[in-house]
């Protein structure tokens, strides 16, 4: 009986040890749950915050392209007006997102301007950094679940994204010698303009006939000769372009070219009012039309900008507000014929059909039916079109275009094809924006 009593007496001690082990195991299990569930929740939230920061940075960088301050000389982009517009656009894009199902308040988005340069290279590409947080500092920390057991009720999340408006003419990285990749231009309009600057005549471009003219782009290295704002630079410079008719200098002629739509006048009109079916790379040679078979073109050009009639008086088309002699931005106001009814009469609209990208040819008058070499691209805001009938002041029928230069990019000596976009250092600009915006840095943080 003594042996049985000993066995009976040992049982309560065994049961107590089991409870201790179960309690320890529960703590471990809860710890693992906290690690797995809370960390997974924080990881997903951080990814959502990063997407918001990326969207904000890209939206802010697009302002640089629209404002005309990404053609080198980007010290023009440090003005309060440009930075305020970029900040507003970046915040508006970021708060369209949510983190863990909770809307991002504007107080949790901050914008800074780190300066110019390609990833620190100083090549002149303007940059913007957007920080998105879900943190105690903006009364919006990320709550935890199981970690509350250990006294951790919330964690702070913060991420940043830096984007830039990228002009390959700047060089890469930071060489300033046009050694950057070439551009494939999307939505290129079927117009070619000469590499002949009538305002800045030095260095002289001997390929331009009818006077002394300089370069927009040096064709040997792709550098923009006169960056920055008018009058010292080309951004904001007014330009009147005529049909290639006798008596007009090469510096003021525009040529219709085939950018993939075809060589008929109806194809030309379709390409003006829509996007070309293909992208074009620097160094490629589209065919130019025989303009003598086209007749009067002002109505076709007016259709492109949604103007009811010729001339400088606004008649349905969008308008541009210039700050000549100062810094960008150059803002757009929606006209009464803007295809988006919500944009009519609205200032600071983000896009316009009057903002077009066209090819720059080398300056030598093209021969109808032959190719014209693309040496760069230029972004123009078309203000109005005018037809001039034969008579006083017009030796022959003319259709002239009055436009403002907003951006310029050169090809240099590089030749690429858009079929291999992403290879051979080729980048693609989007639509009328011409120059691409790109993310150059992403960084996550937290507390």
CSV table of C-alpha atoms in Angstrom, one decimal:
chain,number,residue,atom,x,y,z
A,1,UNK,CA,0.0,0.0,0.0
A,2,UNK,CA,2.9,2.3,0.6
A,3,UNK,CA,3.9,1.9,-3.0
A,4,UNK,CA,0.4,2.8,-4.3
A,5,UNK,CA,0.3,5.8,-2.0
A,6,UNK,CA,3.5,7.1,-3.4
A,7,UNK,CA,2.2,6.8,-6.9
A,8,UNK,CA,-1.0,8.6,-6.0
A,9,UNK,CA,0.9,11.3,-4.2
A,10,UNK,CA,3.0,12.1,-7.3
A,11,UNK,CA,0.1,12.9,-9.6
A,12,UNK,CA,-0.8,16.5,-8.5
A,13,UNK,CA,2.8,17.6,-9.2
A,14,UNK,CA,2.6,16.2,-12.7
A,15,UNK,CA,-0.6,17.9,-13.4
A,16,UNK,CA,0.8,21.3,-12.3
A,17,UNK,CA,3.8,21.0,-14.6
A,18,UNK,CA,1.5,20.3,-17.6
A,19,UNK,CA,-0.4,23.6,-16.9
A,20,UNK,CA,2.9,25.5,-16.8
A,21,UNK,CA,4.0,23.9,-20.1
A,22,UNK,CA,0.6,24.7,-21.7
A,23,UNK,CA,0.8,28.3,-20.5
A,24,UNK,CA,4.4,28.7,-21.9
A,25,UNK,CA,3.2,27.1,-25.2
A,26,UNK,CA,0.3,29.6,-25.4
A,27,UNK,CA,2.7,32.5,-25.0
A,28,UNK,CA,4.9,31.1,-27.7
A,29,UNK,CA,1.9,30.5,-30.0
A,30,UNK,CA,0.6,34.0,-29.4
A,31,UNK,CA,4.1,35.4,-30.1
A,32,UNK,CA,4.3,33.6,-33.4
A,33,UNK,CA,0.8,34.8,-34.3
A,34,UNK,CA,1.8,38.3,-33.5
A,35,UNK,CA,4.9,37.9,-35.6
A,36,UNK,CA,3.1,36.3,-38.5
A,37,UNK,CA,-0.2,38.2,-38.6
A,38,UNK,CA,1.0,41.7,-37.5
A,39,UNK,CA,4.2,41.6,-39.7
A,40,UNK,CA,2.2,40.4,-42.7
A,41,UNK,CA,-0.3,43.2,-42.0
A,42,UNK,CA,2.4,45.8,-41.7
A,43,UNK,CA,4.1,44.4,-44.9
A,44,UNK,CA,0.9,44.8,-46.9
A,45,UNK,CA,0.3,48.2,-45.6
A,46,UNK,CA,3.8,49.3,-46.4
A,47,UNK,CA,3.4,48.1,-50.0
A,48,UNK,CA,0.1,50.1,-50.3
A,49,UNK,CA,1.9,53.2,-48.9
A,50,UNK,CA,4.7,52.7,-51.4
A,51,UNK,CA,2.2,52.6,-54.3
A,52,UNK,CA,0.7,55.9,-53.1
A,53,UNK,CA,4.1,57.5,-52.8
A,54,UNK,CA,5.0,56.3,-56.3
A,55,UNK,CA,1.8,57.7,-57.8
A,56,UNK,CA,2.4,61.0,-56.1
A,57,UNK,CA,6.0,61.3,-57.2
A,58,UNK,CA,5.2,60.5,-60.8
A,59,UNK,CA,2.2,63.0,-60.8
A,60,UNK,CA,4.4,65.7,-59.4
A,61,UNK,CA,7.2,65.0,-61.9
A,62,UNK,CA,4.8,65.3,-64.8
A,63,UNK,CA,4.3,68.9,-63.8
A,64,UNK,CA,7.9,69.6,-64.8
A,65,UNK,CA,7.2,68.3,-68.3
A,66,UNK,CA,3.9,70.3,-68.6
A,67,UNK,CA,5.5,73.4,-67.2
A,68,UNK,CA,8.3,73.4,-69.8
A,69,UNK,CA,11.2,73.3,-67.3
A,70,UNK,CA,12.6,69.8,-68.1
A,71,UNK,CA,14.7,71.1,-71.0
A,72,UNK,CA,17.8,71.3,-69.0
A,73,UNK,CA,18.2,74.7,-67.2
A,74,UNK,CA,16.1,73.2,-64.5
A,75,UNK,CA,17.0,75.9,-62.0
A,76,UNK,CA,13.9,77.4,-63.6
A,77,UNK,CA,12.0,74.6,-61.9
A,78,UNK,CA,12.8,75.7,-58.4
A,79,UNK,CA,10.3,78.6,-58.5
A,80,UNK,CA,7.6,78.6,-55.9
A,81,UNK,CA,4.9,78.4,-58.6
A,82,UNK,CA,6.3,75.2,-60.1
A,83,UNK,CA,6.9,73.6,-56.8
A,84,UNK,CA,3.5,74.5,-55.5
A,85,UNK,CA,1.8,73.1,-58.5
A,86,UNK,CA,3.9,69.9,-58.3
A,87,UNK,CA,3.2,69.6,-54.6
A,88,UNK,CA,-0.6,69.9,-55.1
A,89,UNK,CA,-0.6,67.4,-57.9
A,90,UNK,CA,1.5,64.9,-55.9
A,91,UNK,CA,-0.6,65.1,-52.8
A,92,UNK,CA,-3.8,64.8,-54.8
A,93,UNK,CA,-2.5,61.6,-56.5
A,94,UNK,CA,-1.3,60.1,-53.3
A,95,UNK,CA,-4.5,60.5,-51.3
A,96,UNK,CA,-6.5,58.7,-54.0
A,97,UNK,CA,-5.0,55.6,-52.4
A,98,UNK,CA,-5.6,53.9,-49.1
A,99,UNK,CA,-3.5,52.0,-46.5
A,100,UNK,CA,-5.1,48.9,-45.0
A,101,UNK,CA,-8.5,50.2,-46.1
A,102,UNK,CA,-8.1,53.6,-44.5
A,103,UNK,CA,-7.9,56.7,-46.7
A,104,UNK,CA,-4.7,58.6,-46.6
A,105,UNK,CA,-5.2,62.1,-45.1
A,106,UNK,CA,-3.2,64.9,-46.8
A,107,UNK,CA,-1.5,65.6,-43.5
A,108,UNK,CA,0.2,62.2,-43.9
A,109,UNK,CA,1.8,63.2,-47.3
A,110,UNK,CA,4.8,65.5,-47.5
A,111,UNK,CA,6.7,66.7,-50.6
A,112,UNK,CA,10.3,67.8,-50.9
A,113,UNK,CA,12.5,68.8,-53.8
A,114,UNK,CA,15.9,67.1,-53.5
A,115,UNK,CA,17.5,69.1,-56.4
A,116,UNK,CA,18.6,68.3,-59.9
A,117,UNK,CA,20.4,65.3,-61.2
A,118,UNK,CA,20.2,61.7,-62.2
A,119,UNK,CA,20.4,59.8,-59.0
A,120,UNK,CA,22.7,62.3,-57.6
A,121,UNK,CA,24.6,62.9,-60.8
A,122,UNK,CA,23.6,66.5,-61.2
A,123,UNK,CA,22.5,66.3,-64.9
A,124,UNK,CA,19.8,68.8,-64.6
A,125,UNK,CA,16.7,66.6,-64.5
A,126,UNK,CA,14.3,68.1,-62.0
A,127,UNK,CA,13.2,65.8,-59.2
A,128,UNK,CA,10.5,65.5,-56.5
A,129,UNK,CA,10.3,63.3,-53.5
A,130,UNK,CA,7.0,62.2,-51.9
A,131,UNK,CA,6.7,60.7,-48.4
A,132,UNK,CA,3.6,58.9,-47.4
A,133,UNK,CA,3.1,57.9,-43.8
A,134,UNK,CA,0.6,56.1,-41.5
A,135,UNK,CA,2.1,57.3,-38.3
A,136,UNK,CA,1.4,58.8,-34.9
A,137,UNK,CA,2.7,62.2,-36.1
A,138,UNK,CA,-0.4,62.5,-38.4
A,139,UNK,CA,-2.8,60.7,-36.0
A,140,UNK,CA,-3.0,57.7,-38.2
A,141,UNK,CA,-0.7,54.9,-37.0
A,142,UNK,CA,-1.1,51.3,-38.2
A,143,UNK,CA,-2.8,49.3,-35.4
A,144,UNK,CA,-1.6,45.9,-34.4
A,145,UNK,CA,-3.6,42.8,-33.5
A,146,UNK,CA,-1.9,40.1,-31.4
A,147,UNK,CA,1.1,42.4,-30.6
A,148,UNK,CA,-1.1,44.4,-28.2
A,149,UNK,CA,-0.6,41.5,-25.7
A,150,UNK,CA,3.1,42.7,-25.5
A,151,UNK,CA,2.2,46.3,-25.2
A,152,UNK,CA,2.6,47.2,-28.8
A,153,UNK,CA,-0.7,48.9,-29.8
A,154,UNK,CA,0.5,50.4,-33.1
A,155,UNK,CA,3.4,50.9,-35.4
A,156,UNK,CA,4.4,53.8,-37.7
A,157,UNK,CA,4.9,53.3,-41.4
A,158,UNK,CA,6.6,55.7,-43.7
A,159,UNK,CA,7.9,55.3,-47.3
A,160,UNK,CA,9.3,57.7,-49.9
A,161,UNK,CA,9.5,57.8,-53.7
A,162,UNK,CA,11.6,60.1,-55.8
A,163,UNK,CA,10.8,60.7,-59.5
A,164,UNK,CA,12.2,62.9,-62.1
A,165,UNK,CA,11.3,64.4,-65.5
A,166,UNK,CA,13.9,62.7,-67.7
A,167,UNK,CA,15.4,64.5,-70.6
A,168,UNK,CA,18.1,62.2,-72.3
A,169,UNK,CA,19.7,65.3,-73.8
A,170,UNK,CA,21.0,66.0,-70.3
A,171,UNK,CA,23.4,63.0,-70.4
A,172,UNK,CA,23.4,60.0,-68.2
A,173,UNK,CA,24.4,60.0,-65.5
A,174,UNK,CA,25.1,63.7,-65.1
A,175,UNK,CA,27.6,64.1,-67.9
A,176,UNK,CA,25.6,66.9,-69.6
A,177,UNK,CA,27.0,65.7,-72.9
A,178,UNK,CA,23.9,64.1,-74.6
A,179,UNK,CA,25.1,60.6,-73.8
A,180,UNK,CA,21.7,59.5,-72.4
A,181,UNK,CA,19.5,57.1,-74.2
A,182,UNK,CA,17.4,58.1,-77.2
A,183,UNK,CA,13.7,58.7,-77.0
A,184,UNK,CA,10.9,56.8,-78.7
A,185,UNK,CA,8.1,59.4,-79.1
A,186,UNK,CA,4.5,58.1,-78.7
A,187,UNK,CA,1.6,60.1,-80.2
A,188,UNK,CA,4.0,62.0,-82.6
A,189,UNK,CA,2.0,64.4,-84.8
A,190,UNK,CA,2.7,64.2,-88.6
A,191,UNK,CA,4.6,67.5,-88.6
A,192,UNK,CA,8.3,68.2,-88.9
A,193,UNK,CA,9.9,71.5,-87.9
A,194,UNK,CA,13.4,72.7,-88.7
A,195,UNK,CA,16.4,72.7,-86.4
A,196,UNK,CA,16.7,76.4,-87.1
A,197,UNK,CA,16.5,78.9,-84.2
A,198,UNK,CA,15.8,82.4,-85.5
A,199,UNK,CA,16.2,84.0,-82.0
A,200,UNK,CA,19.4,82.4,-80.8
A,201,UNK,CA,21.7,82.5,-83.9
A,202,UNK,CA,25.0,81.3,-82.3
A,203,UNK,CA,26.4,78.8,-83.0
A,204,UNK,CA,25.2,79.1,-86.6
A,205,UNK,CA,23.4,76.2,-88.3
A,206,UNK,CA,24.6,76.3,-91.9
A,207,UNK,CA,21.9,73.9,-93.0
A,208,UNK,CA,19.3,76.6,-92.5
A,209,UNK,CA,18.6,78.7,-95.6
A,210,UNK,CA,17.3,82.2,-95.9
A,211,UNK,CA,19.3,83.9,-93.1
A,212,UNK,CA,21.5,83.3,-90.1
A,213,UNK,CA,20.0,80.8,-87.6
A,214,UNK,CA,21.2,78.7,-84.7
A,215,UNK,CA,20.4,75.2,-83.5
A,216,UNK,CA,17.7,74.0,-81.2
A,217,UNK,CA,19.7,70.8,-80.8
A,218,UNK,CA,23.3,70.2,-81.7
A,219,UNK,CA,22.9,67.1,-84.0
A,220,UNK,CA,26.4,65.9,-83.1
A,221,UNK,CA,25.8,65.3,-79.4
A,222,UNK,CA,22.0,65.9,-78.8
A,223,UNK,CA,22.6,68.8,-76.5
A,224,UNK,CA,19.9,71.5,-76.3
A,225,UNK,CA,21.8,74.6,-77.3
A,226,UNK,CA,19.8,77.2,-75.4
A,227,UNK,CA,18.0,75.6,-72.4
A,228,UNK,CA,15.9,77.5,-69.9
A,229,UNK,CA,13.3,80.2,-70.4
A,230,UNK,CA,12.9,82.9,-73.0
A,231,UNK,CA,14.5,85.2,-73.9
A,232,UNK,CA,17.8,83.6,-72.9
A,233,UNK,CA,16.5,80.1,-73.5
A,234,UNK,CA,14.0,78.5,-75.9
A,235,UNK,CA,11.3,77.5,-73.4
A,236,UNK,CA,8.4,79.9,-73.8
A,237,UNK,CA,9.7,81.2,-77.1
A,238,UNK,CA,7.0,82.1,-79.7
A,239,UNK,CA,7.3,80.5,-83.2
A,240,UNK,CA,5.4,81.2,-86.3
A,241,UNK,CA,5.6,78.3,-88.8
A,242,UNK,CA,4.6,78.5,-92.5
A,243,UNK,CA,3.9,76.0,-95.2
A,244,UNK,CA,7.2,75.4,-97.1
A,245,UNK,CA,6.6,78.1,-99.7
A,246,UNK,CA,9.0,80.2,-101.7
A,247,UNK,CA,10.1,83.4,-99.9
A,248,UNK,CA,9.9,81.9,-96.4
A,249,UNK,CA,13.2,81.0,-94.6
A,250,UNK,CA,13.8,77.4,-93.6
A,251,UNK,CA,13.6,78.5,-90.0
A,252,UNK,CA,9.8,79.1,-90.3
A,253,UNK,CA,8.7,76.1,-92.3
A,254,UNK,CA,6.7,73.1,-91.2
A,255,UNK,CA,6.5,69.9,-93.3
A,256,UNK,CA,3.8,67.2,-93.1
A,257,UNK,CA,5.4,63.8,-92.7
A,258,UNK,CA,4.2,60.2,-92.6
A,259,UNK,CA,4.3,58.8,-89.1
A,260,UNK,CA,2.5,55.6,-89.9
A,261,UNK,CA,-0.9,56.9,-90.9
A,262,UNK,CA,-0.4,57.0,-94.7
A,263,UNK,CA,0.4,59.6,-97.3
A,264,UNK,CA,-3.1,60.9,-98.2
A,265,UNK,CA,-4.6,64.2,-96.9
A,266,UNK,CA,-7.3,62.3,-95.1
A,267,UNK,CA,-4.6,60.2,-93.3
A,268,UNK,CA,-2.8,63.4,-92.4
A,269,UNK,CA,-5.9,64.8,-90.8
A,270,UNK,CA,-6.5,61.5,-88.9
A,271,UNK,CA,-3.0,61.6,-87.5
A,272,UNK,CA,-3.4,65.2,-86.4
A,273,UNK,CA,-6.6,64.6,-84.4
A,274,UNK,CA,-5.5,61.1,-83.1
A,275,UNK,CA,-2.3,59.4,-82.1
A,276,UNK,CA,0.0,57.9,-84.7
A,277,UNK,CA,-0.3,54.1,-84.8
A,278,UNK,CA,3.3,53.6,-83.9
A,279,UNK,CA,6.1,55.3,-81.9
A,280,UNK,CA,9.2,56.8,-83.6
A,281,UNK,CA,12.7,56.8,-82.4
A,282,UNK,CA,15.4,59.4,-82.8
A,283,UNK,CA,17.4,58.8,-86.0
A,284,UNK,CA,14.5,57.2,-87.9
A,285,UNK,CA,13.4,58.6,-91.2
A,286,UNK,CA,9.7,59.0,-91.8
A,287,UNK,CA,8.6,60.0,-95.4
A,288,UNK,CA,7.4,63.6,-95.9
A,289,UNK,CA,4.3,64.4,-97.9
A,290,UNK,CA,4.1,66.3,-101.1
A,291,UNK,CA,2.4,69.4,-99.6
A,292,UNK,CA,1.5,70.8,-103.0
A,293,UNK,CA,-1.3,68.3,-103.3
A,294,UNK,CA,-3.0,69.2,-100.1
A,295,UNK,CA,-4.7,72.5,-100.7
A,296,UNK,CA,-5.9,74.6,-97.7
A,297,UNK,CA,-5.0,72.9,-94.4
A,298,UNK,CA,-6.2,75.4,-91.8
A,299,UNK,CA,-9.5,73.7,-91.1
A,300,UNK,CA,-7.6,70.4,-90.6
A,301,UNK,CA,-5.2,72.1,-88.2
A,302,UNK,CA,-8.0,73.8,-86.4
A,303,UNK,CA,-9.7,70.5,-85.9
A,304,UNK,CA,-6.6,69.3,-84.0
A,305,UNK,CA,-6.8,72.2,-81.5
A,306,UNK,CA,-10.7,72.3,-81.5
A,307,UNK,CA,-10.9,75.9,-82.8
A,308,UNK,CA,-14.0,77.0,-84.7
A,309,UNK,CA,-12.1,79.5,-86.9
A,310,UNK,CA,-8.7,81.0,-87.8
A,311,UNK,CA,-6.9,83.6,-86.0
A,312,UNK,CA,-5.6,84.7,-82.6
A,313,UNK,CA,-9.0,85.3,-81.0
A,314,UNK,CA,-9.9,82.3,-78.9
A,315,UNK,CA,-12.7,80.4,-80.6
A,316,UNK,CA,-13.1,77.2,-78.7
A,317,UNK,CA,-9.5,76.1,-78.4
A,318,UNK,CA,-7.5,75.8,-75.1
A,319,UNK,CA,-5.2,78.7,-74.2
A,320,UNK,CA,-1.8,79.0,-72.5
A,321,UNK,CA,-0.7,81.6,-69.9
A,322,UNK,CA,2.9,82.5,-70.4
A,323,UNK,CA,5.2,84.0,-67.8
A,324,UNK,CA,7.8,85.2,-70.3
A,325,UNK,CA,11.0,86.5,-68.9
A,326,UNK,CA,10.3,84.6,-65.7
A,327,UNK,CA,10.0,81.0,-64.6
A,328,UNK,CA,7.5,78.3,-65.4
A,329,UNK,CA,4.8,77.0,-65.1
A,330,UNK,CA,3.1,77.9,-68.3
A,331,UNK,CA,-0.5,76.9,-67.5
A,332,UNK,CA,-3.4,75.9,-69.7
A,333,UNK,CA,-7.0,76.9,-69.6
A,334,UNK,CA,-9.7,74.7,-71.1
A,335,UNK,CA,-11.5,76.2,-74.1
A,336,UNK,CA,-15.3,76.0,-74.8
A,337,UNK,CA,-14.6,73.1,-77.3
A,338,UNK,CA,-12.4,71.0,-75.0
A,339,UNK,CA,-13.5,67.4,-75.5
A,340,UNK,CA,-13.7,66.9,-71.8
A,341,UNK,CA,-16.7,69.1,-70.7
A,342,UNK,CA,-15.4,69.2,-67.1
A,343,UNK,CA,-12.3,71.0,-68.3
A,344,UNK,CA,-14.1,73.8,-70.1
A,345,UNK,CA,-13.2,77.2,-68.6
A,346,UNK,CA,-11.0,75.5,-66.0
A,347,UNK,CA,-7.5,76.9,-65.3
A,348,UNK,CA,-4.4,74.7,-64.7
A,349,UNK,CA,-5.8,71.8,-66.7
A,350,UNK,CA,-3.3,68.9,-66.8
A,351,UNK,CA,-3.4,68.2,-70.6
A,352,UNK,CA,-4.5,69.7,-73.8
A,353,UNK,CA,-4.9,68.6,-77.4
A,354,UNK,CA,-3.1,71.9,-78.3
A,355,UNK,CA,0.0,70.4,-76.7
A,356,UNK,CA,1.7,68.4,-79.3
A,357,UNK,CA,5.0,66.6,-79.9
A,358,UNK,CA,6.6,67.0,-83.4
A,359,UNK,CA,9.9,65.9,-85.0
A,360,UNK,CA,12.9,68.2,-85.6
A,361,UNK,CA,14.5,67.7,-89.0
A,362,UNK,CA,18.1,68.6,-89.7
A,363,UNK,CA,17.4,72.0,-91.2
A,364,UNK,CA,18.0,71.3,-94.9
A,365,UNK,CA,14.8,71.6,-96.9
A,366,UNK,CA,13.5,68.1,-97.5
A,367,UNK,CA,12.7,66.9,-101.1
A,368,UNK,CA,9.1,65.7,-101.4
A,369,UNK,CA,9.0,62.0,-101.4
A,370,UNK,CA,12.4,61.6,-99.7
A,371,UNK,CA,13.1,60.9,-96.1
A,372,UNK,CA,13.7,63.6,-93.4
A,373,UNK,CA,16.1,62.6,-90.6
A,374,UNK,CA,14.8,63.1,-87.1
A,375,UNK,CA,17.5,64.9,-85.0
A,376,UNK,CA,15.2,65.5,-82.0
A,377,UNK,CA,11.8,66.3,-80.7
A,378,UNK,CA,10.1,69.5,-79.7
A,379,UNK,CA,6.9,70.1,-77.7
A,380,UNK,CA,4.7,72.9,-78.9
A,381,UNK,CA,1.6,74.5,-77.6
A,382,UNK,CA,-0.4,75.5,-80.7
A,383,UNK,CA,-2.2,78.8,-80.0
A,384,UNK,CA,-3.9,79.3,-83.3
A,385,UNK,CA,-3.8,78.7,-87.0
A,386,UNK,CA,-4.3,81.2,-89.8
A,387,UNK,CA,-4.9,80.8,-93.5
A,388,UNK,CA,-3.5,83.5,-95.8
A,389,UNK,CA,-5.0,83.8,-99.2
A,390,UNK,CA,-3.1,85.1,-102.2
A,391,UNK,CA,-3.2,88.9,-102.2
A,392,UNK,CA,-1.7,91.7,-100.3
A,393,UNK,CA,0.8,90.2,-97.9
A,394,UNK,CA,0.6,86.7,-99.3
A,395,UNK,CA,2.4,85.8,-102.5
A,396,UNK,CA,0.9,82.3,-102.3
A,397,UNK,CA,-1.6,80.5,-100.2
A,398,UNK,CA,-0.2,79.9,-96.7
A,399,UNK,CA,-1.3,78.0,-93.6
A,400,UNK,CA,0.7,79.3,-90.7
A,401,UNK,CA,0.9,78.0,-87.2
A,402,UNK,CA,1.6,80.2,-84.1
A,403,UNK,CA,2.9,78.1,-81.3
A,404,UNK,CA,5.0,78.3,-78.1
A,405,UNK,CA,8.0,76.0,-77.4
A,406,UNK,CA,7.7,74.1,-74.1
A,407,UNK,CA,10.4,71.4,-74.3
A,408,UNK,CA,13.2,70.2,-76.6
A,409,UNK,CA,15.1,66.9,-76.6
A,410,UNK,CA,17.9,65.8,-79.0
A,411,UNK,CA,18.9,62.5,-80.5
A,412,UNK,CA,22.7,62.9,-80.5
A,413,UNK,CA,24.5,60.3,-82.6
A,414,UNK,CA,22.4,57.5,-81.2
A,415,UNK,CA,20.1,55.6,-83.6
A,416,UNK,CA,17.5,53.2,-82.2
A,417,UNK,CA,14.2,51.6,-83.2
A,418,UNK,CA,11.1,51.5,-81.1
A,419,UNK,CA,10.7,47.8,-81.8
A,420,UNK,CA,13.5,47.3,-79.3
A,421,UNK,CA,12.3,49.9,-76.8
A,422,UNK,CA,14.0,49.2,-73.5
A,423,UNK,CA,17.1,47.9,-75.3
A,424,UNK,CA,20.0,49.9,-76.6
A,425,UNK,CA,19.2,52.6,-74.0
A,426,UNK,CA,15.9,53.6,-75.6
A,427,UNK,CA,13.1,55.1,-73.4
A,428,UNK,CA,9.6,56.1,-74.4
A,429,UNK,CA,7.9,59.3,-73.7
A,430,UNK,CA,4.1,59.3,-73.4
A,431,UNK,CA,1.9,61.2,-75.7
A,432,UNK,CA,2.0,65.0,-75.8
A,433,UNK,CA,4.2,65.0,-72.7
A,434,UNK,CA,7.0,63.9,-74.9
A,435,UNK,CA,9.5,63.4,-72.1
A,436,UNK,CA,9.2,60.4,-69.8
A,437,UNK,CA,8.9,60.7,-66.0
A,438,UNK,CA,10.5,57.9,-64.1
A,439,UNK,CA,11.0,56.7,-60.5
A,440,UNK,CA,14.6,56.7,-59.5
A,441,UNK,CA,14.4,55.9,-55.8
A,442,UNK,CA,12.1,54.1,-53.4
A,443,UNK,CA,12.7,53.8,-49.7
A,444,UNK,CA,10.7,52.2,-46.9
A,445,UNK,CA,10.9,53.1,-43.2
A,446,UNK,CA,9.0,52.7,-40.0
A,447,UNK,CA,9.1,52.9,-36.3
